[in-house]
Amino acid sequence: MPLPGEFHEIAKRVNNWGRWGPEDEIGTLNLVTDQVVREAAACVRSGRRIPLALPLRQDGVQTGVIPGRVNPLHVMVQINQEIFGPGTVACSDDAVTMGLQAATHWDALPHVSHSGKLYNGRPAGTVTAHGGAAFSGIDKPRHIVSRGVLLDIPRALGRERLEGSYAVTPQDLDAAEEFAGTRVRAGDIVLVRTGQIRTYLSGGKEAYGYPSPGLSVRTPEWFHARDVAAVANDTLTFEVFPPEIEDLWLPVHALHLVEMGMPQGQNWNLEELSTACGEEGRYAFLLSATPEPFVGGTGSPVAPVAVL
Amino acid sequence: MPLPGEFHEIAKRVNNWGRWGPEDEIGTLNLVTDQVVREAAACVRSGRRIPLALPLRQDGVQTGVIPGRVNPLHVMVQINQEIFGPGTVACSDDAVTMGLQAATHWDALPHVSHSGKLYNGRPAGTVTAHGGAAFSGIDKPRHIVSRGVLLDIPRALGRERLEGSYAVTPQDLDAAEEFAGTRVRAGDIVLVRTGQIRTYLSGGKEAYGYPSPGLSVRTPEWFHARDVAAVANDTLTFEVFPPEIEDLWLPVHALHLVEMGMPQGQNWNLEELSTACGEEGRYAFLLSATPEPFVGGTGSPVAPVAVL
Amino acid sequence: MPLPGEFHEIAKRVNNWGRWGPEDEIGTLNLVTDQVVREAAACVRSGRRIPLALPLRQDGVQTGVIPGRVNPLHVMVQINQEIFGPGTVACSDDAVTMGLQAATHWDALPHVSHSGKLYNGRPAGTVTAHGGAAFSGIDKPRHIVSRGVLLDIPRALGRERLEGSYAVTPQDLDAAEEFAGTRVRAGDIVLVRTGQIRTYLSGGKEAYGYPSPGLSVRTPEWFHARDVAAVANDTLTFEVFPPEIEDLWLPVHALHLVEMGMPQGQNWNLEELSTACGEEGRYAFLLSATPEPFVGGTGSPVAPVAVL
Amino acid sequence: MPLPGEFHEIAKRVNNWGRWGPEDEIGTLNLVTDQVVREAAACVRSGRRIPLALPLRQDGVQTGVIPGRVNPLHVMVQINQEIFGPGTVACSDDAVTMGLQAATHWDALPHVSHSGKLYNGRPAGTVTAHGGAAFSGIDKPRHIVSRGVLLDIPRALGRERLEGSYAVTPQDLDAAEEFAGTRVRAGDIVLVRTGQIRTYLSGGKEAYGYPSPGLSVRTPEWFHARDVAAVANDTLTFEVFPPEIEDLWLPVHALHLVEMGMPQGQNWNLEELSTACGEEGRYAFLLSATPEPFVGGTGSPVAPVAVL
């Protein structure tokens, strides 16, 4: 069953293949220029730092529904081990096993493919068990630091939070942008708050994942028009789930990652940031969110920090 | 065999227990105030970003000598899986098993203990197999963003790199500070370059670890005097190895982590940063290096970025 | 809260410490003599083999309630990789992360301690993060092959299966022994069927673990009197759960593993064996159930086979 | 570069595709009939049991040369944890991460493919990241118990051990069979001792793997003629390494696994068995070597036991 024509029409409009050359592996992150970073630094006024990652622990957001996406198993491999003999300085060491997409993370561009293709027209078959993604792996961007803008949809709409299955529209983004009092510009990283992560934070693990509010299939064109570098939000599914168009699953993933070459972030905790931005009355900040450079990774845990 | 008197004398002079209250779990990171962060942001002039993490891959810096500190095993758990049926958008997912101290990382305060104690006088026994470190785990600081200063010892001394077993002294730090043209201040994160990581980068995995240049047992007092927030360098052992005083193993670890409550970073690749700072003629920058928040972790991989 | 006096009285009656010398690390497995094994081989009449392990997969019996006891995460690390060049023979390799007690497994003697002691009076503190169990690890027995006897409690009682929280008593064992038509002897491995695993096999993962039928605190004396080498059954908890005596948790574990030095098996699928024994009209067989020799392991997955 | 004609000629002579029907997934293990198992049980005379697995530990046989084939990382996830409150029975639990082919193991039939095919003509592409091998996974045989025969090549040839790169020939197998005083029959599992594992046992980890004695490309026809059920030996590479014919890598793997559908065992420690068989003057025994049933696994660790 091929993807519907409607999908392909949007795809054509947002496609960035070749825009940064046939060899490009980082897509819209090319938009984060030194100038953008200088402007991001200029956003720092109070020096307040807000962490956006969920704690990494076995009782994480995964429920077992997605095969292989395991919550972190953190183990101690040494505990106060006196390596050099009794009475010497003692060491403790740990190890972890976890899904790279299990917690607060970035999707790398090859995290999804459609019609046999990855970003920039590379064959889907270049992702293999031996080495992961040959192209556009999560190690390729080297750094993700830019201006971040919080689009706080529920606050802009005067709500506590969005209900499950609410599709965030371009109009919602416009409203939140106006509420934020700043215009989203080329190279920005947009954080779209839905409030959905409250469900997880208050113990509703299953309900956090489904049904979920998230981005509408109409929003990639908005991000494309603004030349956004990346988008992250506070949901498990990123896009509205179940999807808006019957039998069209994960269209936003496909448009962002494959067509636009734009990384996506999921399970970002934007609650404290929402409060802080509200208090300071400004929604733009320096965002530092460099992924762990797993060679060939199709994603990576990240510990993003907003500096206001 | 108890630790020698000399160690205890230095320990007394640098001890920070109780300085931020009996409940404190983050030690010298308390010194990173909003004001320090504002000054860090003011260091951003060119907008150039330099990543400091080594790529995460199975062929990492670990040789197997340290039990349990395993190089990353990165695996694909899904490859272009058409979860929702043939022809639908396809997903790739990965997982990893790795030692938290295996690659570019932070040591959390409870990574070492001596004389049965951790930072702030907590019993070593509060690190357990069930949950890791009950106090001062790597998740406790929430964020590490501050002004970074590169102390480029070999450049300051007019050398290519320091030889194995070279102990970096307070005088070397002074010289590098003068070379850098900036004074190290309270709340700064100091990056001490030795050039040792070149050994690893050119294929010398065994030689990278031993013998290694590194910090002398005399340097913690220097860091203490300046009220530094954290120190990282480009070696596996952090401190000079083999040690300067017979049978006194890992004294710098014990002084920094246990006595001062100051996190340490190892295996940071400072080569590109050295070049960039040399080119720009300035050695202070905004450093963003928030660890992954493993609950109870005694360390964490980190993907630090210097923003010049 | 100390363990109740009742527990200590039973403990005294079944204690085997010192019975095989102060250095002994394998407990009741000493009872499996060459003679017992010859008799076990003599039980083989039809040559029919019945496997008793559950398949190892991510959707295993663990629900996440027991921290760290993770279901197997089986991953491919190479898929048809032409290691020696295009067109050469291609290789596929896999790896796994799993809890050693997660699936069909043996508990090694140091899996539990009470009152600070392990089997044969060793201090509980000899189990460490560095190396696991210094004594009586799962690698110590070297092999587990003996005569197996199925005590099919529900069949003996004329039932389909035992209900949750049913405590199997010594009288039940007597009844099942009579039903089996063979007397349990020194060195035998007794498989006690409750039928509880049917709950898991039919999809009831939560209900499989709780409430669970299992061995009564009265049965260790029965096994002790018969000089049984090991006992396994088809439940997650092994003993009846919740327990019979308020606030006395896991007494059977403590009596078997610590006092008697007798290994225990859990999550053994005895359904097919029950059918086969019923068909052949005999309940004794050669049982081969050697654990994987994890050095210092306090348990191990096992793939037991009954040969009839 | 296609495989040479010589390979294809042998392949034709030993091919078993379709022999047990087009749906067959277990190949030569079909030859282990109830009758064979009865005869295996009849081999038990002394009741002596010899374990054939190497201990599972981080310092295992892997050197890092084969990507992803990691030695066991055994970790404690609970140590004497008083789950139900202070003073209650305390539990210790462990977990492991390891390559399924890292230690003493069986290769499942889909462990290798050639010319795009697996055993019984299945496409190589049926091995995927999602679920592993769809056909002939290591869970499919359900049990491996049969008559085992030790072909002790060095003893038969009057040597201590075979030197590296020695190719075991059909004539060597004949000589060892005569030395053993038993004829290899249909359904037997043949253990071919080279003595190479002594290199590992005495600390020569690198030398153990290369150069290695092992089976010649001429031996599959011998095993095929005798209708052997499986073959295992005491080397890392199984077949002679480097190979006998230039640019023909792993031909024995391809012939056994793909053409014949015969499982192979590697890293089996046959030293103690060699001594025992020598002492008892007989080389046939009951061999119990059921793999752990990893669903879709292309291999599995195994703890084989020979019962004499």
GROMACS .gro file of C-alpha atoms in nm, chain D:
model
  308
  925MET     CA    1   3.369  -1.244  -0.652
  926PRO     CA    2   3.167  -1.566  -0.663
  927LEU     CA    3   3.264  -1.873  -0.463
  928PRO     CA    4   3.494  -2.105  -0.664
  929GLY     CA    5   3.364  -2.401  -0.862
  930GLU     CA    6   3.537  -2.643  -0.628
  931PHE     CA    7   3.317  -2.520  -0.346
  932HIS     CA    8   3.001  -2.565  -0.546
  933GLU     CA    9   3.097  -2.920  -0.641
  934ILE     CA   10   3.137  -3.022  -0.278
  935ALA     CA   11   2.820  -2.831  -0.194
  936LYS     CA   12   2.624  -3.038  -0.443
  937ARG     CA   13   2.751  -3.362  -0.290
  938VAL     CA   14   2.657  -3.274   0.070
  939ASN     CA   15   2.339  -3.076   0.012
  940ASN     CA   16   2.041  -3.175   0.227
  941TRP     CA   17   1.784  -2.923   0.106
  942GLY     CA   18   1.444  -3.080   0.085
  943ARG     CA   19   1.562  -3.403   0.247
  944TRP     CA   20   1.332  -3.347   0.546
  945GLY     CA   21   1.072  -3.156   0.350
  946PRO     CA   22   1.055  -2.798   0.229
  947GLU     CA   23   0.942  -2.669   0.569
  948ASP     CA   24   1.225  -2.825   0.769
  949GLU     CA   25   1.417  -2.594   1.001
  950ILE     CA   26   1.645  -2.829   1.197
  951GLY     CA   27   1.842  -3.014   0.933
  952THR     CA   28   2.065  -3.298   1.048
  953LEU     CA   29   1.920  -3.283   1.399
  954ASN     CA   30   1.634  -3.479   1.243
  955LEU     CA   31   1.878  -3.771   1.254
  956VAL     CA   32   1.864  -3.781   1.634
  957THR     CA   33   1.587  -4.033   1.670
  958ASP     CA   34   1.448  -4.178   1.991
  959GLN     CA   35   1.645  -4.490   1.908
  960VAL     CA   36   1.970  -4.292   1.889
  961VAL     CA   37   1.893  -4.140   2.229
  962ARG     CA   38   1.825  -4.480   2.380
  963GLU     CA   39   2.163  -4.594   2.252
  964ALA     CA   40   2.320  -4.278   2.392
  965ALA     CA   41   2.174  -4.355   2.734
  966ALA     CA   42   2.315  -4.704   2.706
  967CYS     CA   43   2.663  -4.551   2.677
  968VAL     CA   44   2.641  -4.433   3.038
  969ARG     CA   45   2.845  -4.678   3.242
  970SER     CA   46   3.039  -4.496   3.511
  971GLY     CA   47   2.799  -4.204   3.556
  972ARG     CA   48   3.093  -3.964   3.535
  973ARG     CA   49   2.996  -3.620   3.404
  974ILE     CA   50   3.236  -3.393   3.218
  975PRO     CA   51   3.139  -3.029   3.156
  976LEU     CA   52   3.260  -2.884   2.824
  977ALA     CA   53   3.183  -2.513   2.859
  978LEU     CA   54   3.437  -2.244   2.933
  979PRO     CA   55   3.354  -2.027   3.235
  980LEU     CA   56   3.153  -1.719   3.133
  981ARG     CA   57   3.340  -1.406   3.231
  982GLN     CA   58   3.457  -1.077   3.092
  983ASP     CA   59   3.802  -1.216   3.032
  984GLY     CA   60   3.669  -1.466   2.779
  985VAL     CA   61   3.805  -1.582   2.444
  986GLN     CA   62   3.702  -1.278   2.241
  987THR     CA   63   3.972  -1.023   2.163
  988GLY     CA   64   3.758  -0.756   1.996
  989VAL     CA   65   3.852  -0.860   1.643
  990ILE     CA   66   3.498  -0.973   1.560
  991PRO     CA   67   3.272  -0.667   1.590
  992GLY     CA   68   2.984  -0.709   1.831
  993ARG     CA   69   3.093  -1.048   1.959
  994VAL     CA   70   3.145  -0.923   2.314
  995ASN     CA   71   3.266  -1.127   2.609
  996PRO     CA   72   3.011  -1.163   2.889
  997LEU     CA   73   2.963  -0.852   3.104
  998HIS     CA   74   2.818  -1.004   3.419
  999VAL     CA   75   2.673  -0.750   3.661
 1000MET     CA   76   2.488  -0.758   3.991
 1001VAL     CA   77   2.161  -0.566   3.981
 1002GLN     CA   78   2.075  -0.638   4.343
 1003ILE     CA   79   2.307  -0.736   4.625
 1004ASN     CA   80   2.156  -0.866   4.947
 1005GLN     CA   81   1.862  -0.635   4.894
 1006GLU     CA   82   1.608  -0.659   5.176
 1007ILE     CA   83   1.313  -0.615   4.942
 1008PHE     CA   84   1.047  -0.661   5.206
 1009GLY     CA   85   1.202  -0.444   5.474
 1010PRO     CA   86   1.496  -0.444   5.715
 1011GLY     CA   87   1.583  -0.784   5.857
 1012THR     CA   88   1.391  -0.979   5.594
 1013VAL     CA   89   1.538  -1.236   5.359
 1014ALA     CA   90   1.773  -1.051   5.125
 1015CYS     CA   91   1.810  -1.110   4.750
 1016SER     CA   92   2.090  -1.083   4.498
 1017ASP     CA   93   2.019  -1.073   4.126
 1018ASP     CA   94   2.239  -1.049   3.821
 1019ALA     CA   95   2.222  -0.955   3.455
 1020VAL     CA   96   2.447  -1.013   3.157
 1021THR     CA   97   2.528  -0.864   2.820
 1022MET     CA   98   2.711  -1.099   2.584
 1023GLY     CA   99   2.755  -1.208   2.228
 1024LEU     CA  100   2.565  -1.532   2.165
 1025GLN     CA  101   2.868  -1.664   1.975
 1026ALA     CA  102   3.120  -1.524   2.224
 1027ALA     CA  103   3.187  -1.827   2.441
 1028THR     CA  104   3.119  -2.202   2.420
 1029HIS     CA  105   2.831  -2.200   2.173
 1030TRP     CA  106   2.631  -2.353   1.893
 1031ASP     CA  107   2.605  -2.186   1.556
 1032ALA     CA  108   2.245  -2.205   1.440
 1033LEU     CA  109   2.191  -2.281   1.071
 1034PRO     CA  110   2.127  -1.918   0.969
 1035HIS     CA  111   2.455  -1.805   1.128
 1036VAL     CA  112   2.594  -1.797   0.775
 1037SER     CA  113   2.454  -1.760   0.427
 1038HIS     CA  114   2.615  -1.782   0.085
 1039SER     CA  115   2.493  -1.679  -0.257
 1040GLY     CA  116   2.197  -1.516  -0.084
 1041LYS     CA  117   2.070  -1.841   0.062
 1042LEU     CA  118   2.028  -2.009   0.399
 1043TYR     CA  119   1.968  -2.376   0.474
 1044ASN     CA  120   1.682  -2.532   0.280
 1045GLY     CA  121   1.692  -2.255   0.023
 1046ARG     CA  122   1.549  -1.981   0.240
 1047PRO     CA  123   1.650  -1.629   0.138
 1048ALA     CA  124   1.930  -1.474   0.346
 1049GLY     CA  125   1.703  -1.173   0.386
 1050THR     CA  126   1.483  -1.365   0.630
 1051VAL     CA  127   1.739  -1.277   0.898
 1052THR     CA  128   1.643  -0.927   1.014
 1053ALA     CA  129   1.712  -0.682   1.294
 1054HIS     CA  130   1.351  -0.729   1.397
 1055GLY     CA  131   1.331  -1.079   1.537
 1056GLY     CA  132   1.654  -1.230   1.407
 1057ALA     CA  133   1.623  -1.545   1.200
 1058ALA     CA  134   1.269  -1.615   1.085
 1059PHE     CA  135   1.372  -1.971   0.998
 1060SER     CA  136   1.595  -2.228   1.168
 1061GLY     CA  137   1.668  -2.009   1.471
 1062ILE     CA  138   1.850  -2.168   1.763
 1063ASP     CA  139   1.515  -2.216   1.940
 1064LYS     CA  140   1.385  -2.450   1.671
 1065PRO     CA  141   1.563  -2.776   1.763
 1066ARG     CA  142   1.406  -2.765   2.115
 1067HIS     CA  143   1.667  -3.009   2.251
 1068ILE     CA  144   2.008  -3.146   2.163
 1069VAL     CA  145   2.076  -3.474   2.340
 1070SER     CA  146   2.240  -3.759   2.154
 1071ARG     CA  147   2.528  -4.000   2.148
 1072GLY     CA  148   2.853  -3.808   2.150
 1073VAL     CA  149   3.179  -3.941   2.010
 1074LEU     CA  150   3.514  -3.782   2.083
 1075LEU     CA  151   3.750  -3.791   1.789
 1076ASP     CA  152   4.073  -3.704   1.966
 1077ILE     CA  153   4.296  -3.615   1.672
 1078PRO     CA  154   4.621  -3.537   1.856
 1079ARG     CA  155   4.600  -3.847   2.073
 1080ALA     CA  156   4.524  -4.060   1.769
 1081LEU     CA  157   4.823  -3.912   1.592
 1082GLY     CA  158   5.043  -3.949   1.899
 1083ARG     CA  159   5.081  -3.577   1.951
 1084GLU     CA  160   5.030  -3.334   2.232
 1085ARG     CA  161   4.817  -3.103   2.018
 1086LEU     CA  162   4.778  -2.987   1.659
 1087GLU     CA  163   4.979  -2.685   1.554
 1088GLY     CA  164   4.815  -2.362   1.432
 1089SER     CA  165   4.690  -2.385   1.071
 1090TYR     CA  166   4.677  -2.767   1.078
 1091ALA     CA  167   4.386  -2.882   0.862
 1092VAL     CA  168   4.211  -3.187   1.005
 1093THR     CA  169   4.149  -3.426   0.715
 1094PRO     CA  170   3.907  -3.713   0.657
 1095GLN     CA  171   4.207  -3.944   0.711
 1096ASP     CA  172   4.262  -3.787   1.053
 1097LEU     CA  173   3.896  -3.848   1.135
 1098ASP     CA  174   3.936  -4.211   1.027
 1099ALA     CA  175   4.244  -4.249   1.244
 1100ALA     CA  176   4.073  -4.094   1.547
 1101GLU     CA  177   3.769  -4.310   1.494
 1102GLU     CA  178   3.983  -4.619   1.495
 1103PHE     CA  179   4.163  -4.492   1.802
 1104ALA     CA  180   3.823  -4.436   1.967
 1105GLY     CA  181   3.718  -4.791   1.896
 1106THR     CA  182   3.368  -4.698   1.791
 1107ARG     CA  183   3.213  -4.624   1.455
 1108VAL     CA  184   3.047  -4.287   1.406
 1109ARG     CA  185   2.682  -4.346   1.325
 1110ALA     CA  186   2.378  -4.159   1.204
 1111GLY     CA  187   2.259  -3.907   1.461
 1112ASP     CA  188   2.587  -3.894   1.651
 1113ILE     CA  189   2.735  -3.565   1.763
 1114VAL     CA  190   3.104  -3.565   1.687
 1115LEU     CA  191   3.347  -3.372   1.906
 1116VAL     CA  192   3.674  -3.312   1.724
 1117ARG     CA  193   3.960  -3.234   1.959
 1118THR     CA  194   4.257  -3.036   1.828
 1119GLY     CA  195   4.405  -2.925   2.162
 1120GLN     CA  196   4.403  -2.564   2.042
 1121ILE     CA  197   4.205  -2.444   2.344
 1122ARG     CA  198   4.514  -2.507   2.558
 1123THR     CA  199   4.653  -2.190   2.405
 1124TYR     CA  200   4.367  -1.992   2.553
 1125LEU     CA  201   4.375  -2.177   2.883
 1126SER     CA  202   4.742  -2.092   2.924
 1127GLY     CA  203   4.682  -1.723   2.852
 1128GLY     CA  204   4.739  -1.701   2.478
 1129LYS     CA  205   4.421  -1.523   2.380
 1130GLU     CA  206   4.538  -1.380   2.048
 1131ALA     CA  207   4.721  -1.697   1.946
 1132TYR     CA  208   4.415  -1.905   2.026
 1133GLY     CA  209   4.225  -1.744   1.741
 1134TYR     CA  210   4.495  -1.720   1.481
 1135PRO     CA  211   4.646  -1.923   1.330
 1136SER     CA  212   4.418  -2.206   1.429
 1137PRO     CA  213   4.398  -2.572   1.345
 1138GLY     CA  214   4.052  -2.683   1.242
 1139LEU     CA  215   3.845  -2.883   1.000
 1140SER     CA  216   3.952  -2.909   0.639
 1141VAL     CA  217   3.709  -2.830   0.360
 1142ARG     CA  218   3.737  -3.204   0.282
 1143THR     CA  219   3.567  -3.311   0.607
 1144PRO     CA  220   3.204  -3.209   0.545
 1145GLU     CA  221   3.175  -3.498   0.301
 1146TRP     CA  222   3.294  -3.735   0.575
 1147PHE     CA  223   3.032  -3.604   0.818
 1148HIS     CA  224   2.772  -3.620   0.545
 1149ALA     CA  225   2.858  -3.981   0.462
 1150ARG     CA  226   2.816  -4.078   0.827
 1151ASP     CA  227   2.496  -3.873   0.869
 1152VAL     CA  228   2.633  -3.697   1.171
 1153ALA     CA  229   2.382  -3.475   1.355
 1154ALA     CA  230   2.626  -3.204   1.467
 1155VAL     CA  231   2.997  -3.134   1.508
 1156ALA     CA  232   3.177  -2.929   1.772
 1157ASN     CA  233   3.540  -2.858   1.846
 1158ASP     CA  234   3.783  -2.674   2.069
 1159THR     CA  235   3.871  -2.379   1.848
 1160LEU     CA  236   3.747  -2.025   1.788
 1161THR     CA  237   3.727  -2.057   1.411
 1162PHE     CA  238   3.601  -2.417   1.387
 1163GLU     CA  239   3.769  -2.467   1.053
 1164VAL     CA  240   4.138  -2.431   0.977
 1165PHE     CA  241   4.238  -2.068   0.972
 1166PRO     CA  242   4.376  -1.912   0.755
 1167PRO     CA  243   4.184  -2.121   0.503
 1168GLU     CA  244   4.331  -2.386   0.274
 1169ILE     CA  245   4.214  -2.238  -0.056
 1170GLU     CA  246   4.302  -1.877  -0.130
 1171ASP     CA  247   4.010  -1.641  -0.108
 1172LEU     CA  248   3.775  -1.918  -0.001
 1173TRP     CA  249   3.680  -1.806   0.350
 1174LEU     CA  250   3.466  -2.011   0.586
 1175PRO     CA  251   3.383  -2.284   0.336
 1176VAL     CA  252   3.320  -2.540   0.611
 1177HIS     CA  253   3.072  -2.305   0.777
 1178ALA     CA  254   2.890  -2.267   0.448
 1179LEU     CA  255   2.887  -2.640   0.377
 1180HIS     CA  256   2.774  -2.744   0.724
 1181LEU     CA  257   2.523  -2.472   0.804
 1182VAL     CA  258   2.382  -2.381   0.464
 1183GLU     CA  259   2.419  -2.696   0.253
 1184MET     CA  260   2.389  -2.975   0.508
 1185GLY     CA  261   2.184  -2.793   0.771
 1186MET     CA  262   2.420  -2.919   1.041
 1187PRO     CA  263   2.483  -2.711   1.358
 1188GLN     CA  264   2.840  -2.644   1.464
 1189GLY     CA  265   2.988  -2.591   1.809
 1190GLN     CA  266   3.294  -2.378   1.889
 1191ASN     CA  267   3.509  -2.304   2.192
 1192TRP     CA  268   3.419  -2.635   2.353
 1193ASN     CA  269   3.674  -2.731   2.613
 1194LEU     CA  270   3.756  -3.095   2.537
 1195GLU     CA  271   4.065  -3.126   2.756
 1196GLU     CA  272   3.905  -3.287   3.060
 1197LEU     CA  273   3.695  -3.508   2.835
 1198SER     CA  274   4.006  -3.625   2.653
 1199THR     CA  275   4.161  -3.729   2.982
 1200ALA     CA  276   3.843  -3.900   3.103
 1201CYS     CA  277   3.790  -4.093   2.781
 1202GLY     CA  278   4.153  -4.196   2.789
 1203GLU     CA  279   4.115  -4.321   3.145
 1204GLU     CA  280   3.794  -4.509   3.074
 1205GLY     CA  281   3.917  -4.637   2.740
 1206ARG     CA  282   3.596  -4.541   2.563
 1207TYR     CA  283   3.506  -4.241   2.351
 1208ALA     CA  284   3.129  -4.261   2.319
 1209PHE     CA  285   2.892  -4.112   2.576
 1210LEU     CA  286   2.560  -3.944   2.627
 1211LEU     CA  287   2.600  -3.582   2.525
 1212SER     CA  288   2.354  -3.323   2.652
 1213ALA     CA  289   2.397  -2.984   2.486
 1214THR     CA  290   2.067  -2.806   2.447
 1215PRO     CA  291   2.113  -2.441   2.350
 1216GLU     CA  292   1.934  -2.158   2.528
 1217PRO     CA  293   1.618  -2.108   2.320
 1218PHE     CA  294   1.670  -1.750   2.199
 1219VAL     CA  295   1.385  -1.692   1.958
 1220GLY     CA  296   1.536  -1.621   1.619
 1221GLY     CA  297   1.890  -1.659   1.753
 1222THR     CA  298   2.163  -1.744   1.505
 1223GLY     CA  299   2.356  -1.902   1.789
 1224SER     CA  300   2.348  -1.961   2.161
 1225PRO     CA  301   2.579  -2.018   2.451
 1226VAL     CA  302   2.560  -2.377   2.567
 1227ALA     CA  303   2.682  -2.568   2.871
 1228PRO     CA  304   2.738  -2.916   2.725
 1229VAL     CA  305   2.791  -3.217   2.949
 1230ALA     CA  306   2.926  -3.555   2.849
 1231VAL     CA  307   2.797  -3.838   3.065
 1232LEU     CA  308   3.022  -4.142   3.062
   0.00000   0.00000   0.00000
